[in-house]
Every structure is written in structure tokens, then in C-alpha cells.
mmCIF file of C-alpha atoms in Angstrom:
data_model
loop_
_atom_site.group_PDB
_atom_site.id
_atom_site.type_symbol
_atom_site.label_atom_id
_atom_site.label_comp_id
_atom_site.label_asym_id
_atom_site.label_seq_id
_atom_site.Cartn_x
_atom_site.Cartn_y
_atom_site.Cartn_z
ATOM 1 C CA UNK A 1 -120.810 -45.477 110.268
ATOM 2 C CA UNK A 2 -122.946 -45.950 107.345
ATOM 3 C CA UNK A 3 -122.484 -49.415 105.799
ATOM 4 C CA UNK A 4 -123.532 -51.084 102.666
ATOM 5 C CA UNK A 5 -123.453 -54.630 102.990
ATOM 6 C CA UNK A 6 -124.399 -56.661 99.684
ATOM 7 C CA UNK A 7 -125.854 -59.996 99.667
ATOM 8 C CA UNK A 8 -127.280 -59.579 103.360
ATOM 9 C CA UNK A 9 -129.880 -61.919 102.576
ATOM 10 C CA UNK A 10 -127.872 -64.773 102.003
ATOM 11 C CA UNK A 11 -126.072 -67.196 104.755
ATOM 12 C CA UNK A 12 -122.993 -65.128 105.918
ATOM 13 C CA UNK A 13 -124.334 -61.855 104.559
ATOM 14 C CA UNK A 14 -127.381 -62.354 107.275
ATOM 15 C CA UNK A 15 -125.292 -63.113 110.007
ATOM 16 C CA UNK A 16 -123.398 -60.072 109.656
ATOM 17 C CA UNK A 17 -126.414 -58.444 109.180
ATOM 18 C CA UNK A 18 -128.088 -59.205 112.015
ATOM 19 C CA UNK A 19 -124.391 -58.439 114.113
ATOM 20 C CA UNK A 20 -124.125 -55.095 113.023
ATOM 21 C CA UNK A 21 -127.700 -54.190 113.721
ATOM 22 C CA UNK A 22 -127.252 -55.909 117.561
ATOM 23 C CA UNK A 23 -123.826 -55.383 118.231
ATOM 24 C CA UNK A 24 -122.689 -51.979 117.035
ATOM 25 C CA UNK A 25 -124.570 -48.611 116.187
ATOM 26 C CA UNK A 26 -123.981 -49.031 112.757
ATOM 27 C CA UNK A 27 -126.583 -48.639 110.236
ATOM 28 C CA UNK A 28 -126.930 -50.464 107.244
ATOM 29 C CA UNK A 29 -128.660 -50.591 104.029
ATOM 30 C CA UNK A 30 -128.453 -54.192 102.754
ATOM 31 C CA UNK A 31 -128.250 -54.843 98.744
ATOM 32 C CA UNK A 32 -129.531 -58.213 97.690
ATOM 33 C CA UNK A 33 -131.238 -59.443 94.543
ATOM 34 C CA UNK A 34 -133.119 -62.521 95.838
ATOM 35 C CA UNK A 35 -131.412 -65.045 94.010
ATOM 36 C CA UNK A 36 -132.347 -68.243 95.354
ATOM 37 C CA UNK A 37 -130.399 -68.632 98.307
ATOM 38 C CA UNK A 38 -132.398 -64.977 99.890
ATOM 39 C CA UNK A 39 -134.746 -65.810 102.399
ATOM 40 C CA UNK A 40 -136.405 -62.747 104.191
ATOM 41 C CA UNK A 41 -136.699 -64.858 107.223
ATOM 42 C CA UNK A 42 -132.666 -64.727 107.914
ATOM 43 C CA UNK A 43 -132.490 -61.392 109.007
ATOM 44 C CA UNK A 44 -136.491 -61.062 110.736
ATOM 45 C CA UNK A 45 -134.738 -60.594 113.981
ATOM 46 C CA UNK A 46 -133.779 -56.799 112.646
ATOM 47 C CA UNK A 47 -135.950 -55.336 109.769
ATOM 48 C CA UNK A 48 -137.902 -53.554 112.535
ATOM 49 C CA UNK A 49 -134.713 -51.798 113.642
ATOM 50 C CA UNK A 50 -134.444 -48.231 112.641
ATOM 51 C CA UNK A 51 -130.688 -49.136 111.633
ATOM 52 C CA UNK A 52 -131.806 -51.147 108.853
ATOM 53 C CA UNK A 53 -132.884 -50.539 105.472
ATOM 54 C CA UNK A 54 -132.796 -53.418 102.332
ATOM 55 C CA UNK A 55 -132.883 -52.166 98.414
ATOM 56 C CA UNK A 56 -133.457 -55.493 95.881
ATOM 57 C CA UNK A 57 -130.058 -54.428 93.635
ATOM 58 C CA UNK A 58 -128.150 -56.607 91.007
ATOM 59 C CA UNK A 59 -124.928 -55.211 91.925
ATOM 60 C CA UNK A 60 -123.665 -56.510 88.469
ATOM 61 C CA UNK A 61 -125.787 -53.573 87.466
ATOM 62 C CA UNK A 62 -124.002 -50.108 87.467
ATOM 63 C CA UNK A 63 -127.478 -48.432 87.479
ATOM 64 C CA UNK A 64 -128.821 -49.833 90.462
ATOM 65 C CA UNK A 65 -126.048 -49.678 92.386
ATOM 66 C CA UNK A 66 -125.152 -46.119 91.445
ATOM 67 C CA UNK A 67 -128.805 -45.138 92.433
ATOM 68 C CA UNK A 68 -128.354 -47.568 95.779
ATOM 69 C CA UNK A 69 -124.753 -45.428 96.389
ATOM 70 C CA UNK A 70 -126.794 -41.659 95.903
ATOM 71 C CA UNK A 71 -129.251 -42.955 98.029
ATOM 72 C CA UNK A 72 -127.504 -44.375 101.104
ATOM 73 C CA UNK A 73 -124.136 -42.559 100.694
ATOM 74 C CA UNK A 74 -122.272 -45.696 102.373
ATOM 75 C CA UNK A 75 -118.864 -44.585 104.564
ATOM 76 C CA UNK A 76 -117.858 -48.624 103.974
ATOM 77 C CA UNK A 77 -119.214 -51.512 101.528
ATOM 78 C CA UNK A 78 -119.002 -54.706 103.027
ATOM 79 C CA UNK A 79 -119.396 -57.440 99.806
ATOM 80 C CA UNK A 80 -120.736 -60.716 100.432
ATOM 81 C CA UNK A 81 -123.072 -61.023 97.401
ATOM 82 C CA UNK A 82 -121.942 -63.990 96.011
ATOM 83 C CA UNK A 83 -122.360 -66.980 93.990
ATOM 84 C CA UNK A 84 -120.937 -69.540 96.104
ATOM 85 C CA UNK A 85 -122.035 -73.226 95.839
ATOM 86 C CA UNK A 86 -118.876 -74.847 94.074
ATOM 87 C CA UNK A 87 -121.298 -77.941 92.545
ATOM 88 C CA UNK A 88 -124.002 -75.060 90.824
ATOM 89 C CA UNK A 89 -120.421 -73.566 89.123
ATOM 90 C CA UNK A 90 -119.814 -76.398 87.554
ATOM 91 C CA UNK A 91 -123.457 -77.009 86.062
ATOM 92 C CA UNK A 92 -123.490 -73.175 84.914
ATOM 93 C CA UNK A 93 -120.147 -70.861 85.228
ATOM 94 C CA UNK A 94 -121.529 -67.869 83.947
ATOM 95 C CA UNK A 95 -123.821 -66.308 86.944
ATOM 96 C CA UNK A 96 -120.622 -67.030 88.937
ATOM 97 C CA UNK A 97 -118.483 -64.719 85.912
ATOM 98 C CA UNK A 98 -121.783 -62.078 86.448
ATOM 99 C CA UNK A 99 -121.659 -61.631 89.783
ATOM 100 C CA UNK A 100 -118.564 -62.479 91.769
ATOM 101 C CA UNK A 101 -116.353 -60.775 89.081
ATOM 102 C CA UNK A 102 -118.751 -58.117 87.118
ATOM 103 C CA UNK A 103 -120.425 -57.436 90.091
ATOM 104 C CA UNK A 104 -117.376 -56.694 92.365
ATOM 105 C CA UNK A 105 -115.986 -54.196 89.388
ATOM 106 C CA UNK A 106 -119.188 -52.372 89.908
ATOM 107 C CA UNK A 107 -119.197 -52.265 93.724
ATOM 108 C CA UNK A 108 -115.195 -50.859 93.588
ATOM 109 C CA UNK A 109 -116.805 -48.523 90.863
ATOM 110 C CA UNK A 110 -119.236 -47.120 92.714
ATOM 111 C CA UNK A 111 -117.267 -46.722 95.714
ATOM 112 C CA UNK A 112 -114.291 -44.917 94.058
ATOM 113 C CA UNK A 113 -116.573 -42.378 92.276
ATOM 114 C CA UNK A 114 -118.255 -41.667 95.431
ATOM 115 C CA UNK A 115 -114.973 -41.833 97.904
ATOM 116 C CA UNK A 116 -113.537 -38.647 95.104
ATOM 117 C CA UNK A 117 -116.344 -37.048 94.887
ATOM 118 C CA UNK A 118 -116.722 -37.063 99.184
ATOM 119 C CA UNK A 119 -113.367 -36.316 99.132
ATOM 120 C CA UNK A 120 -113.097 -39.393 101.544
ATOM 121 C CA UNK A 121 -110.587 -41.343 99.807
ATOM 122 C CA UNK A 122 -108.156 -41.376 102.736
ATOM 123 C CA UNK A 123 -111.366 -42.875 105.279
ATOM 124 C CA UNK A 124 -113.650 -44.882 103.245
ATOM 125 C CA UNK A 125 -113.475 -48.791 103.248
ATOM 126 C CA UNK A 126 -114.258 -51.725 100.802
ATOM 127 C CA UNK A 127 -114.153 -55.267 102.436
ATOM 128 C CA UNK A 128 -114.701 -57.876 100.339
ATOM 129 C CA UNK A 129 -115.422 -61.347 101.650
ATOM 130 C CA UNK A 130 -113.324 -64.184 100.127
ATOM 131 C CA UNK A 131 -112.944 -67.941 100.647
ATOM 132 C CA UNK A 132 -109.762 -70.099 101.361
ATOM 133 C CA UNK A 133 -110.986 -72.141 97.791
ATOM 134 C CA UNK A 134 -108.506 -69.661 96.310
ATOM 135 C CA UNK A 135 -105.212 -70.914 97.622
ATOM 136 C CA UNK A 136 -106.359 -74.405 95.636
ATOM 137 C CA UNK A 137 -105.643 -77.710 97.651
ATOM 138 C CA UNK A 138 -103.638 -79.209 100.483
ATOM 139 C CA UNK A 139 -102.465 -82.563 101.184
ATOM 140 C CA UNK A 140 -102.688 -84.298 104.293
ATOM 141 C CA UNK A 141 -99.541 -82.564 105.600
ATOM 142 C CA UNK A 142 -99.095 -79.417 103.558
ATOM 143 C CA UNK A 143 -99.678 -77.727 106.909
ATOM 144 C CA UNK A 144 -101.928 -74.653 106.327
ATOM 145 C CA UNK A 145 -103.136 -71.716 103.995
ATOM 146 C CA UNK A 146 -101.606 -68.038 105.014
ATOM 147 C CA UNK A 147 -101.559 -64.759 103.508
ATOM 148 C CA UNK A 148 -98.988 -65.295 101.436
ATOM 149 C CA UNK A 149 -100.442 -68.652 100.335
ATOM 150 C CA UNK A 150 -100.529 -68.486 96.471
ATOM 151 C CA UNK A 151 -103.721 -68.160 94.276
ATOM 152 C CA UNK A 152 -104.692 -71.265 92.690
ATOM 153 C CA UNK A 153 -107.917 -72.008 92.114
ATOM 154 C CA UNK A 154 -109.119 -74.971 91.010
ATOM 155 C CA UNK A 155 -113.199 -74.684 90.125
ATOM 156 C CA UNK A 156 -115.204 -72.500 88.537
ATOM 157 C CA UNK A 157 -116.795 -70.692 92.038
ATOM 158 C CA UNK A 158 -112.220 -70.240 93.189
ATOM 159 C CA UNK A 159 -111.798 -69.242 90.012
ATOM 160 C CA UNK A 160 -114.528 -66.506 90.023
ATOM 161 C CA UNK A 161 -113.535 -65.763 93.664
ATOM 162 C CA UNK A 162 -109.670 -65.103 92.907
ATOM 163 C CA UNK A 163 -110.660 -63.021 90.015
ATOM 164 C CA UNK A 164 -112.998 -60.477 92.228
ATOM 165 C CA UNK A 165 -110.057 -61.018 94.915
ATOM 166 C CA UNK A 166 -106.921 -59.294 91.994
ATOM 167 C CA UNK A 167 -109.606 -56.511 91.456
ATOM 168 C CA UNK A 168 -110.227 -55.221 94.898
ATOM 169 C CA UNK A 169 -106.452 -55.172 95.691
ATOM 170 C CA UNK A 170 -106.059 -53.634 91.840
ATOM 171 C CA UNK A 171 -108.392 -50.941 93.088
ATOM 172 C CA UNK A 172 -106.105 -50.373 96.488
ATOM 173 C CA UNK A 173 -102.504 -50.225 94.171
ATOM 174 C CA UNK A 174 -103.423 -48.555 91.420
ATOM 175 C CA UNK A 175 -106.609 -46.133 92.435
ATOM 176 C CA UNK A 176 -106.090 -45.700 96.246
ATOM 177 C CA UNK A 177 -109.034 -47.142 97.595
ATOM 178 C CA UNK A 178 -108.867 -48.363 100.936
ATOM 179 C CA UNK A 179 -109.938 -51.937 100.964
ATOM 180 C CA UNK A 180 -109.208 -54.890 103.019
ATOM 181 C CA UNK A 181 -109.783 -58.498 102.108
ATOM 182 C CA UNK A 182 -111.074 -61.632 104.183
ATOM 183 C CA UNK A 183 -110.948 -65.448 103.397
ATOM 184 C CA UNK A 184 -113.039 -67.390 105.333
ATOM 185 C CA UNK A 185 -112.633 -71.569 105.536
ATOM 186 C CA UNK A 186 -116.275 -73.202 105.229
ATOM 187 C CA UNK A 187 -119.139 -71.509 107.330
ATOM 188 C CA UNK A 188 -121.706 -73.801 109.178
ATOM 189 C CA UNK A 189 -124.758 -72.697 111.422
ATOM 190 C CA UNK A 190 -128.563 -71.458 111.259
ATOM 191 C CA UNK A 191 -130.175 -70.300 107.817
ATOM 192 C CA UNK A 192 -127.513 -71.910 105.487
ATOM 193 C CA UNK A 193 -129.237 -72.999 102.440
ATOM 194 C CA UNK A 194 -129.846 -76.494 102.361
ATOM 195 C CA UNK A 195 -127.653 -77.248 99.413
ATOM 196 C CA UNK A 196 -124.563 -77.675 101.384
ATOM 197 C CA UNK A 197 -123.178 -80.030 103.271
ATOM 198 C CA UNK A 198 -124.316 -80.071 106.639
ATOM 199 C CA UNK A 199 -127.799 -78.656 106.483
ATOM 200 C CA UNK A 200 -128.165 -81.041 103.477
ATOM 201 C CA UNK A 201 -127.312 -83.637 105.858
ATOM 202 C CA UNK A 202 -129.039 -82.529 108.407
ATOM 203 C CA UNK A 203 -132.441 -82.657 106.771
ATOM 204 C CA UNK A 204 -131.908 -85.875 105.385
ATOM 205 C CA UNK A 205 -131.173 -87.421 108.641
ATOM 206 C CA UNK A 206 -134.067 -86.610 110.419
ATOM 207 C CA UNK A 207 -136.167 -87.630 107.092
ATOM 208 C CA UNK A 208 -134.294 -91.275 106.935
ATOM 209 C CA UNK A 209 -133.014 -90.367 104.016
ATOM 210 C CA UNK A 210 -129.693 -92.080 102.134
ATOM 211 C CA UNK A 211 -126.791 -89.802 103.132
ATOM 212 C CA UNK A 212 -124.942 -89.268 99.752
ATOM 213 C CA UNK A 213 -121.098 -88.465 100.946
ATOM 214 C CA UNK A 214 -118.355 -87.612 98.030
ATOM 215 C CA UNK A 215 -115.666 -90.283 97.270
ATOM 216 C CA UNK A 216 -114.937 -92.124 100.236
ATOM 217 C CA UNK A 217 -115.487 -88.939 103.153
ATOM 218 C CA UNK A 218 -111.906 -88.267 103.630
ATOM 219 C CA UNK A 219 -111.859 -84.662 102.168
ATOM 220 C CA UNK A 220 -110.871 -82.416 104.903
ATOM 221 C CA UNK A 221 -112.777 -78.897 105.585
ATOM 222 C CA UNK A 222 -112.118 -76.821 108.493
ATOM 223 C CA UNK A 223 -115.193 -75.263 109.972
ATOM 224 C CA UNK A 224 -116.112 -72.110 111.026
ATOM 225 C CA UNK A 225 -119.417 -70.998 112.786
ATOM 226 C CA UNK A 226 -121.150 -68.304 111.060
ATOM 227 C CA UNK A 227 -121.421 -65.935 113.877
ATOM 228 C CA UNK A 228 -117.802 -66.120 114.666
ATOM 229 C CA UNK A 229 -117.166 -65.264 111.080
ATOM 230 C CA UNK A 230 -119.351 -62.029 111.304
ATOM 231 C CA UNK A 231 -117.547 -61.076 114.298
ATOM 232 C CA UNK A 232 -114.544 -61.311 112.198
ATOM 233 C CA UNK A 233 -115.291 -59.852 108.891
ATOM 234 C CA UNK A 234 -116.963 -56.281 111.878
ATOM 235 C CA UNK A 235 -113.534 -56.365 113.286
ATOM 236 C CA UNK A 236 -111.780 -56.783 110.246
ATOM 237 C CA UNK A 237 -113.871 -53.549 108.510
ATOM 238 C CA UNK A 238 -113.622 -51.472 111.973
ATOM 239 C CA UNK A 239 -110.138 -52.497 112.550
ATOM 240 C CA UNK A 240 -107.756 -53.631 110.016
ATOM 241 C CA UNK A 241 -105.488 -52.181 107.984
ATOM 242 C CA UNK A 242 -105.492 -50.683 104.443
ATOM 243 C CA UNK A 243 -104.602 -53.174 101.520
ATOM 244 C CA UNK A 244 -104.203 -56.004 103.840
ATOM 245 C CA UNK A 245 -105.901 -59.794 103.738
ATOM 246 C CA UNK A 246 -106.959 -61.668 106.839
ATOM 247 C CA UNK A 247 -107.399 -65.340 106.738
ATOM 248 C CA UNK A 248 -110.713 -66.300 109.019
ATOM 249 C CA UNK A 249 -111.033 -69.846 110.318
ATOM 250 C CA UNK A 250 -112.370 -71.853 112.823
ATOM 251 C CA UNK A 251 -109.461 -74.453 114.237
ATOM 252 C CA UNK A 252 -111.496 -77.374 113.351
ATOM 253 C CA UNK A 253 -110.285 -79.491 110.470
ATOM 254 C CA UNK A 254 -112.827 -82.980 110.242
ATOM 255 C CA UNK A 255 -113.187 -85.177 107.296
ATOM 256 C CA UNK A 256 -116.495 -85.174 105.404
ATOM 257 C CA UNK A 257 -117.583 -88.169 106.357
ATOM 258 C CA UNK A 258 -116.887 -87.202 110.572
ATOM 259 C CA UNK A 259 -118.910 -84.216 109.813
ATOM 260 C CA UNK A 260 -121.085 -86.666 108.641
ATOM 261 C CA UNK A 261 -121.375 -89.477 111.200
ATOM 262 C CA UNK A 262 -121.217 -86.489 113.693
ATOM 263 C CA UNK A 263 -124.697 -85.009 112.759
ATOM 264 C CA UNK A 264 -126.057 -88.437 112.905
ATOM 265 C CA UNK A 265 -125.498 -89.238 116.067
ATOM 266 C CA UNK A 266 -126.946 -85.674 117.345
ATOM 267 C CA UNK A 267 -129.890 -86.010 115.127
ATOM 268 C CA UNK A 268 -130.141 -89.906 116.488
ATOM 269 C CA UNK A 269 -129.797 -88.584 119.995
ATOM 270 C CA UNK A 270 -132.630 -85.807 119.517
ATOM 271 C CA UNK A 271 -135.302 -87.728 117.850
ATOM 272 C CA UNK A 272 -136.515 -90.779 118.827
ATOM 273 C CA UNK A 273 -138.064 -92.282 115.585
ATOM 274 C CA UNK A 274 -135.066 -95.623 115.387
ATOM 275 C CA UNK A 275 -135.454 -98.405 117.720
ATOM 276 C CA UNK A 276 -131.592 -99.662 117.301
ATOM 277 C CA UNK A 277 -129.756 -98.525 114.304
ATOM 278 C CA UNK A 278 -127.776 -95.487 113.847
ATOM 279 C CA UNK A 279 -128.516 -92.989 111.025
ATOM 280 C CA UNK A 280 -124.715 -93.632 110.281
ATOM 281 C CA UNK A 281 -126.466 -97.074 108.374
ATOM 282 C CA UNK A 282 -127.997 -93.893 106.073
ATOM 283 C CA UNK A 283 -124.254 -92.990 104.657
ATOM 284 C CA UNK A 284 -124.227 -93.804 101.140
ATOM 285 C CA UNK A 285 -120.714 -93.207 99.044
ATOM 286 C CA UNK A 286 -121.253 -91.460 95.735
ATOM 287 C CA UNK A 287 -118.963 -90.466 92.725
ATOM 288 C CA UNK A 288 -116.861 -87.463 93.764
ATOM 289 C CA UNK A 289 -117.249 -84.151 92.792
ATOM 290 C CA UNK A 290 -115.039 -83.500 89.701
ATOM 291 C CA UNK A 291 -112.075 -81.370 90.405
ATOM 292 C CA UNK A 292 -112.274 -81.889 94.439
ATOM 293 C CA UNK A 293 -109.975 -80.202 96.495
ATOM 294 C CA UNK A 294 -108.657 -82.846 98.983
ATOM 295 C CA UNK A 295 -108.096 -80.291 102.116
ATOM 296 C CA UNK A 296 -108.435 -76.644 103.610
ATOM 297 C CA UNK A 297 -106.705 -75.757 106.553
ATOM 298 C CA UNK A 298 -106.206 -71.756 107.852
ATOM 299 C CA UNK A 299 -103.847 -70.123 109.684
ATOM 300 C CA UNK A 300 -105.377 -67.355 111.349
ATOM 301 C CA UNK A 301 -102.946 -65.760 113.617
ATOM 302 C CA UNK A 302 -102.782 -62.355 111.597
ATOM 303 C CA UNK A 303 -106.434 -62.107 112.476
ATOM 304 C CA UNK A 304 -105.546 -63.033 116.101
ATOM 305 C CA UNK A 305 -102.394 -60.957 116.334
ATOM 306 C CA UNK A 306 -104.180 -57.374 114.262
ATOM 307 C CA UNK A 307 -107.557 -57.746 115.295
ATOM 308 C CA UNK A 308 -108.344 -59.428 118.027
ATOM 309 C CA UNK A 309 -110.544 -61.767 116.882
ATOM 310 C CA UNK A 310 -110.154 -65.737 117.350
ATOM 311 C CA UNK A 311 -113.283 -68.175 117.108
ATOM 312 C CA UNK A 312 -115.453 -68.514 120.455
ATOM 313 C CA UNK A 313 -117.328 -71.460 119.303
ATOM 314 C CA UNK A 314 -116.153 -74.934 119.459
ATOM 315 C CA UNK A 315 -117.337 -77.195 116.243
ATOM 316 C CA UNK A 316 -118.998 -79.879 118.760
ATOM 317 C CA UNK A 317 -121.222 -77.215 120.226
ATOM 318 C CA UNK A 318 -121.790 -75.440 117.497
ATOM 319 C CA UNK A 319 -122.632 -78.442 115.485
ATOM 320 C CA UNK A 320 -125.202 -79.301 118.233
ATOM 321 C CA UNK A 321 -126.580 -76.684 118.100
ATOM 322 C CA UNK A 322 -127.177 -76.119 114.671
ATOM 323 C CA UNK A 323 -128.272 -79.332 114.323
ATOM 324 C CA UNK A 324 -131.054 -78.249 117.168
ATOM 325 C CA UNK A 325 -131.985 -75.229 115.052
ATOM 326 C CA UNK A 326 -132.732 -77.269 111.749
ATOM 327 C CA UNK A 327 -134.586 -79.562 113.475
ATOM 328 C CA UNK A 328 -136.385 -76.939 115.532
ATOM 329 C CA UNK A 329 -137.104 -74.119 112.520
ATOM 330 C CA UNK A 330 -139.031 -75.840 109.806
ATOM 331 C CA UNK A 331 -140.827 -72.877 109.172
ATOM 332 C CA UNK A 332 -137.627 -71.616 107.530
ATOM 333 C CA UNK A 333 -136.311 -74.546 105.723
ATOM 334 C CA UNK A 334 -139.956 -75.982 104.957
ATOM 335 C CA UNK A 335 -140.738 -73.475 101.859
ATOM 336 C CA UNK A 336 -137.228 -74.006 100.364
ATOM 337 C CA UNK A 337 -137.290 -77.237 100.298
ATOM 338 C CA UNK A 338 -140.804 -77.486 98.481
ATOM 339 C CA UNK A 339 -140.296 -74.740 96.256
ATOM 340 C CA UNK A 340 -136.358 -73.961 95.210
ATOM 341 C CA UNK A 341 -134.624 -76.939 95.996
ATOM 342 C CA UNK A 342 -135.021 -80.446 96.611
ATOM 343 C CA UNK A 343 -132.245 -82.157 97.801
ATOM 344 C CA UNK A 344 -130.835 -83.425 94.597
ATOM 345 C CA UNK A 345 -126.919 -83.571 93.526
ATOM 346 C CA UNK A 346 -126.160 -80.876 91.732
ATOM 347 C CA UNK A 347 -122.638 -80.326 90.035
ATOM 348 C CA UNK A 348 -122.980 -83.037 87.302
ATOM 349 C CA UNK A 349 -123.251 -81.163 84.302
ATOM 350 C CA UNK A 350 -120.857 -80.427 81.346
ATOM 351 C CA UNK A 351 -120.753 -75.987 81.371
ATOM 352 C CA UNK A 352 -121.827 -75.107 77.649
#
């Protein structure tokens, strides 16, 4: 199969990336503009693989991604070019509008036209990747998010999110395109952009740095390692079934500030620059995020039960050993961090 992924630069869109190209006999032609959060270096492991092929494409541009669509002639589109730091949506809405919402029109665009004009209506697939932001917030015994969870957003990045969500299944009710729809709970692992939470933290541990943690550390996430997530969204594109959503997650609800005192101790335990205090002294509380959604939990069981899929990595391990790969793989974060971003709190600002 011939597979256009988009945003395959980026955090998730690499790790599917790279699965596809090692996993499966896929090929792929990954679409990526090189916003900010593109780094080459997350998909190295593959460019020299006859499989893979990488066009720079706004895909909020119907130009470029018609020409990317004549060119490749995709049999599925995989979307995971997103805007997707909920702090940067509050500074500045409108890339979020551009791309998560414009740009989405233009992928289901381009793939209708083409799936008509094939004549492969009936076999050609649109995934798009999602988040569980969309369902809005839970309290501390709402039990979880499902498929039939309703839409209620509650930032600007949900908002943007459950917008591009309506259209795809729009496109499956009213035009017949086959798509299928995944919401994911919050990724962790190797080549996330240092912005979030726990390479953020990471990096600041091992530099002694104050730990700045939202409110008092008692939002809940529930985390879900990035290559279990590509194995997901593969199964989910090879595997599901037309006009249906599958909620991806990892079984592993912690507070903020566990996830927190967690990566401290690993980074305390792998360095040996303290003589007798923990990096937990680093924690420092700071004003919460406006509009902060208290907890995300996922039920996965449809993706269990119709594909097959359920997590294989447990959040201690996989914390270790991300933690292991930040602190080994400065080569990758080194260049972000002294060129596109520095460390400081972002989602402050009043949108114009």
C-alpha cells in the first residue's frame, strides 16, 4: 500500500514513520512543512530506505497537496500534521484554525477527487489522528472517555481538533469516503519536542533547573508511549472499519506532579552530579494554565476488541527509558534548545 502520512516529521508522525518503514512493506511519502516542532533527525533511522520519500507541503495549501496527491497517488492518507501544544493555542489560535481545520478540508479534498477519479472510492482510506482533549474534562470519578463520549472541547488546540474531527466523519456521511478516526490520550517517548511536559522536565532536571509544575500537580493525564501509539494508529488504518473512531490509550493515569517526581528520581538515579538532595527539591508550583482540564482517562477496549491492539509498554519502563534517551541524545535536543525554543512558559498571552 501506498501511504501518505502528513506531519511525519513531528513527534507521533515520526514514530509512525519510522513503523511503517520497519514493520510493514508499506511505502510512504511523508508531507511535512517544517514548522518548528520538524526535526530531520526523528526519522534518520529510514530516509535511506527505498520505501521512503518526504515532500516539504503546507497541507493547508490545495496546490501543494494536489501536486503531492498526482505525484505519489496515495491508496491511504494517514494525518498527523498538526498543531498540537495546547499552551502555543492560547498565545496564537489562528495557525491552529490554518492547519488542524483548513488543512484537514484540503487533505479530505484531495483524497475524494483522487478516490473518484481512481474509481477507488469503495478501498481507499483517510485516518485522521485525534486527541482525547475533545471529549473536554473528567473529574476524579467520572470514570473514562469512550466513543460515544461527547465533544466538548475546552481550548483553542480541542477546539481546532473537534472541528477537523466533524469534517472527516462529514466526508464519510455525506461523500462516501472511507475514513476512520483515532484519539490518542497524551504520547510520551524519544524525539518529543521539548515543550511538553516530560521532556521539558526532563531537561531541566539534569540541568538543576526549577521544575515549574501547573497549579498544585494534581491534573491527571494518562500516558501512552509513542511507539505503542504507532502500532495502533498501523492497525487501526490496515484494520478497522469504515466510519468508525477508536480511542488509543495507554492504562496509565498519574498526576502531573507523579510524572514529575517520577523523572526525578530516574534522572537522580542516572547522574551523579547531587551529593544528598533529590531533584524533587527542584519542583516549583506555578499559576495554572487557564482553562485546564482537570483529567483524561480512555477506555480502549474497542481498540482491543476490533483490532487487536492493547499497549505493550508499561509507563515505569517506558518512562525510564525515555528518560535514558534524553539524557543520552543531546545531539538531537541540543540545536532545539539553542535555536527554537528555550524552555520558557508559553500559554500566557491574551489571542488578538
Amino acid at each position: 500500500m501506498k501511504i501518505l502520512v502528513t506531519g511525519g516529521l513531528g513527534f507521533i508522525g515520526s514514530a509512525v514513520v519510522r513503523h511503517l518503514i520497519k514493520s510493514t512493506d508499506h511505502t510512504v511519502l511523508n508531507l511535512d512543512k517544517r514548522t518548528y516542532a520538524a526535526t530531520d533527525g526523528s526519522v534518520s533511522a529510514v530516509v535511506d530506505s527505498s520505501r521512503y520519500h518526504h515532500m516539504d507541503v503546507d497541507i493547508a495549501s490545495s496546490r501543494e497537496v494536489e501536486q503531492a496527491f498526482s505525484v505519489f497517488t496515495p491508496d491511504a492518507v494517514v494525518n498527523l500534521a498538526a498543531e498540537t501544544h495546547v499552551d502555543r493555542s492560547i498565545d496564537g489560535p489562528g495557525e491552529f484554525i490554518h492547519t488542524n481545520i483548513l488543512g484537514t478540508y484540503e487533505l479530505l479534498s484531495a483524497s475524494l477527487n483522487m478516490a473518484r477519479q481512481r474509481g477507488t472510492l469503495d478501498t481507499f482510506r483517510f485516518l485522521h489522528v485525534s486527541t482525547d482533549e475533545v471529549f473536554g474534562a473528567l473529574g476524579p470519578d467520572d470514570g473514562s472517555f469512550n466513543e460515544a463520549t461527547p465533544y466538548d472541547p475546552r481550548s483553542p488546540y480541542s477546539a481546532s481538533k473537534a472541528s477537523s474531527d466533524h469534517l472527516v466523519r462529514a466526508w464519510h456521511e455525506t461523500y462516501g469516503l472511507q475514513t476512520i478516526i483515532t484519539n490518542c490520550s497524551n504520547n510520551y517517548g524519544p524525539f518529543h519536542f521539548p515543550e511538553k511536559l516530560i521532556p521539558l522536565m526532563i531537561l531541566k532536571a539534569k540541568k538543576l533547573e526549577k521544575l515549574p509544575v501547573y497549579g498544585d500537580g494534581s491534573n491527571v493525564r494518562d500516558w501512552l508511549y509513542v511507539v505503542d501509539h504507532a502500532r495502533a494508529i498501523v492497525a487501526a488504518l490496515e484494520n478497522g472499519n469504515d466510519g468508525e473512531s477508536y480511542l488509543i490509550g495507554g492504562n496509565a493515569e498519574r498526576s502531573n506532579l507523579e510524572v514529575v517526581n517520577a523523572i526525578c528520581d530516574i534522572v537522580d538515579s542516572e547522574t551523579s552530579d547531587l551529593d544528598s538532595s533529590s531533584r524533587r527539591d527542584l519542583v516549583h508550583f506555578v499559576s495554572d494554565r487557564p482553562g485546564h482540564d482537570f483529567r483524561y482517562s480512555i477506555d480502549a477496549s474497542k481498540a482491543r476488541q476490533e483490532l487487536g491492539w492493547s499497549p505493550l509498554m508499561d509507563f515505569e519502563t517506558g518512562l525510564a527509558e525515555t528518560v535514558r534517551w534524553y539524557l543520552d541524545n543531546e545531539w538531537w535536543w541540543g540545536p532545539i534548545l539553542n535555536e527554537q525554543y528555550s524552555g520558557l512558559r508559553l500559554g500566557n498571552a491574551v489571542a488578538s
